[in-house]
PDB file of C-alpha atoms in Angstrom:
ATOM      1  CA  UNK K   1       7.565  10.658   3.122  1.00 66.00           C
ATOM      2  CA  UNK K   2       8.814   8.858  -0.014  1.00 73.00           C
ATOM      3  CA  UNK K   3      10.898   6.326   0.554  1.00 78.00           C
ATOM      4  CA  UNK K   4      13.473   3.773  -1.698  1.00 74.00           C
ATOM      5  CA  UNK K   5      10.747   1.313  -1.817  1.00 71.00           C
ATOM      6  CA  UNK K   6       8.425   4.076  -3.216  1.00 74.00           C
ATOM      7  CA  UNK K   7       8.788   3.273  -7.503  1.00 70.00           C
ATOM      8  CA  UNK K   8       5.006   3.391  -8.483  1.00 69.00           C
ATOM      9  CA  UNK K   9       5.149   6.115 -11.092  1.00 71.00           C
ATOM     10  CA  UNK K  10       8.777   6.218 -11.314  1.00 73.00           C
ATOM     11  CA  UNK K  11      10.956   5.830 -14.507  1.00 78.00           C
ATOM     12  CA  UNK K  12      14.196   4.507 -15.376  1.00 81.00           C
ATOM     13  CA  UNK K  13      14.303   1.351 -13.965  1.00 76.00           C
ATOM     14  CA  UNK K  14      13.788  -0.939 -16.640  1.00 81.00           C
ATOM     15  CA  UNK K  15      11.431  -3.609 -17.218  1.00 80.00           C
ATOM     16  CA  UNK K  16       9.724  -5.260 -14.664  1.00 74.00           C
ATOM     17  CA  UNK K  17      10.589  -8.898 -15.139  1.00 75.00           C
ATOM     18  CA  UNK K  18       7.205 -11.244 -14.837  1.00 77.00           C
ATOM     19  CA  UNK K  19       6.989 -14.996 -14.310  1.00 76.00           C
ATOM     20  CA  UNK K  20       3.888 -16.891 -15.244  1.00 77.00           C
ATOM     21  CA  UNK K  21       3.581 -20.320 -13.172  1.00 80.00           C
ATOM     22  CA  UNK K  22       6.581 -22.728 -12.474  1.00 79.00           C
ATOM     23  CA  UNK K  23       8.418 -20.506 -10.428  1.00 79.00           C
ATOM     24  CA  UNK K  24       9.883 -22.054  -7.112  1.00 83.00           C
ATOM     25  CA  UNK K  25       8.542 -19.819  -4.236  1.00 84.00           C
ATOM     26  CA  UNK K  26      12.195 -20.217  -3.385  1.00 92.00           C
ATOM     27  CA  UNK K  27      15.158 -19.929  -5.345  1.00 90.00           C
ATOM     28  CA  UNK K  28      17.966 -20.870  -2.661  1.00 96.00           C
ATOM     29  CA  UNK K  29      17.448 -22.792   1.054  1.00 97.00           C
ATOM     30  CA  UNK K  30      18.674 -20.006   2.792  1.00 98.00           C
ATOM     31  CA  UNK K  31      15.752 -18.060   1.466  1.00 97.00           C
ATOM     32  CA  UNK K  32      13.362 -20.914   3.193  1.00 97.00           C
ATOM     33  CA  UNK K  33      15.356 -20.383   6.819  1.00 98.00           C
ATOM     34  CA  UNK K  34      14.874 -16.457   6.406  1.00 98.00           C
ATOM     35  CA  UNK K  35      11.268 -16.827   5.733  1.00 98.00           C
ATOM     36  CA  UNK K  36      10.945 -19.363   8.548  1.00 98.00           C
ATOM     37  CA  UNK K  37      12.680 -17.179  10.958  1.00 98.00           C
ATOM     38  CA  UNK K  38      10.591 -14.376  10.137  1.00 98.00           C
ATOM     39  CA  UNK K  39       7.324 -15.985  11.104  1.00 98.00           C
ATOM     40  CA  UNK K  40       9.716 -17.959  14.429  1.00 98.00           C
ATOM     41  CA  UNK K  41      10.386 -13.951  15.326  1.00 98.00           C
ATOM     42  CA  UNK K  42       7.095 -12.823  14.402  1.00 97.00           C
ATOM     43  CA  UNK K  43       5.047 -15.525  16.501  1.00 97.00           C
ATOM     44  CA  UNK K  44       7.011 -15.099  19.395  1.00 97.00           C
ATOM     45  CA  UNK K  45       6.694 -11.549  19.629  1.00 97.00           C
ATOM     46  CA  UNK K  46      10.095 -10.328  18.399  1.00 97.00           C
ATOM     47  CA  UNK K  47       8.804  -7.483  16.358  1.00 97.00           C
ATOM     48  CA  UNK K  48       5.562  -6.965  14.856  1.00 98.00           C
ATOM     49  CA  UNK K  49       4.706  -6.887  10.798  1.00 97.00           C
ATOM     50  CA  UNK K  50       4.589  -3.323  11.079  1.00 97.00           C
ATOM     51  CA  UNK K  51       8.063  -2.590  12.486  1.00 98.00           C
ATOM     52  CA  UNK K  52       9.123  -5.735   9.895  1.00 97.00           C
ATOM     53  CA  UNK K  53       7.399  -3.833   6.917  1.00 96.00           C
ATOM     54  CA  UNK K  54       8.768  -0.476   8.647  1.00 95.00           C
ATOM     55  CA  UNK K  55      12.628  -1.762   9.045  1.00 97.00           C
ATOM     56  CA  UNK K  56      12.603  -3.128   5.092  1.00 96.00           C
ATOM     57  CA  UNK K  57      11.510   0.098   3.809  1.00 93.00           C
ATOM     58  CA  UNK K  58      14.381   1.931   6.446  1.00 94.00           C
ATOM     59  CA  UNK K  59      17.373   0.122   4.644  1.00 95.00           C
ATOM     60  CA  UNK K  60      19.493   2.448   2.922  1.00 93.00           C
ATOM     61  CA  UNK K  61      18.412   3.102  -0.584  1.00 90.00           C
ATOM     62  CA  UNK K  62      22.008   2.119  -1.965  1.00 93.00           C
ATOM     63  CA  UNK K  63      21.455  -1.581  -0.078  1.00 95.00           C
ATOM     64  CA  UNK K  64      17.799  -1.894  -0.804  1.00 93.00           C
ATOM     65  CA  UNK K  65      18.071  -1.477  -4.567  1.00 90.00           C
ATOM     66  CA  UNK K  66      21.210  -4.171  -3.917  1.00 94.00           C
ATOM     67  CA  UNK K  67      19.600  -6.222  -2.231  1.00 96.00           C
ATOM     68  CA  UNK K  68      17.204  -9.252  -2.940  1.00 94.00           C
ATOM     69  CA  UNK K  69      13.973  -9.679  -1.498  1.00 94.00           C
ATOM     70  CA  UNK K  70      15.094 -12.149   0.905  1.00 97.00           C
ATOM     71  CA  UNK K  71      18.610 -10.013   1.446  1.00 98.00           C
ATOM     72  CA  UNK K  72      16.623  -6.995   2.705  1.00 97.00           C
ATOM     73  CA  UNK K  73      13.717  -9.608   4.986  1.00 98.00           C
ATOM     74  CA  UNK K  74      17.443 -10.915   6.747  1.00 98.00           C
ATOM     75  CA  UNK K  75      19.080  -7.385   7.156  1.00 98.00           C
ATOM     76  CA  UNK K  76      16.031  -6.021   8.490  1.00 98.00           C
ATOM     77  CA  UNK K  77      15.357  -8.577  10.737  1.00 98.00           C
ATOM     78  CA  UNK K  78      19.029  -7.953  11.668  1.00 98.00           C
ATOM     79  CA  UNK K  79      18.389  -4.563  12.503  1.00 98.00           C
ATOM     80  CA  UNK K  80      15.428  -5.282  14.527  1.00 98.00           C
ATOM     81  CA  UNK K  81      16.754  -7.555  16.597  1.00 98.00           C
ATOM     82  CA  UNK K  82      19.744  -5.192  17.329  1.00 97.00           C
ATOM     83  CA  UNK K  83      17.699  -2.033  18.069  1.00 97.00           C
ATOM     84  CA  UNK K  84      15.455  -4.503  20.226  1.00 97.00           C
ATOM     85  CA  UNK K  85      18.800  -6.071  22.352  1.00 97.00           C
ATOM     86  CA  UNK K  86      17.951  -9.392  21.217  1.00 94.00           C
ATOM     87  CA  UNK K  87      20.890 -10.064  19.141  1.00 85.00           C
TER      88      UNK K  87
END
């Protein structure tokens, strides 16, 4: 099943923007906390990378395409830990 995440031989969604070198891997600090309470969650067992992976690709296509890639690691860690009862 195709889902929003799904573009590889899609059109219409203008260029792809590429960055050669210099780029921060971060561009804001709350993008550091997300990714540091992703692996927190992931080493203690919260979810796996598969139900991570799994839960980014389930956003709604109107709030993925929305959303940057941080946004959509936060919401779906969100969603995990709701559907899980650990939130």
């Amino acid at each position: 099943m195709s889902r929003v995440h799904d573009m590889g031989g899609q059109q219409g969604f203008g260029p792809v923007p590429v960055v050669v070198g210099g780029e921060p891997p971060f561009h804001a600090d709350w993008e550091a906390r997300v990714f540091a309470l992703s692996r927190a969650l992931l080493g203690a067992g919260a979810f796996n990378v598969d139900e991570f992976r799994d839960a980014i690709e389930s956003l709604p296509p109107e709030t993925y395409l929305a959303s940057s890639y941080y946004e959509r690691w936060l919401m779906a860690m969100e969603n995990l830990l709701e559907a899980k009862g650990l939130a």
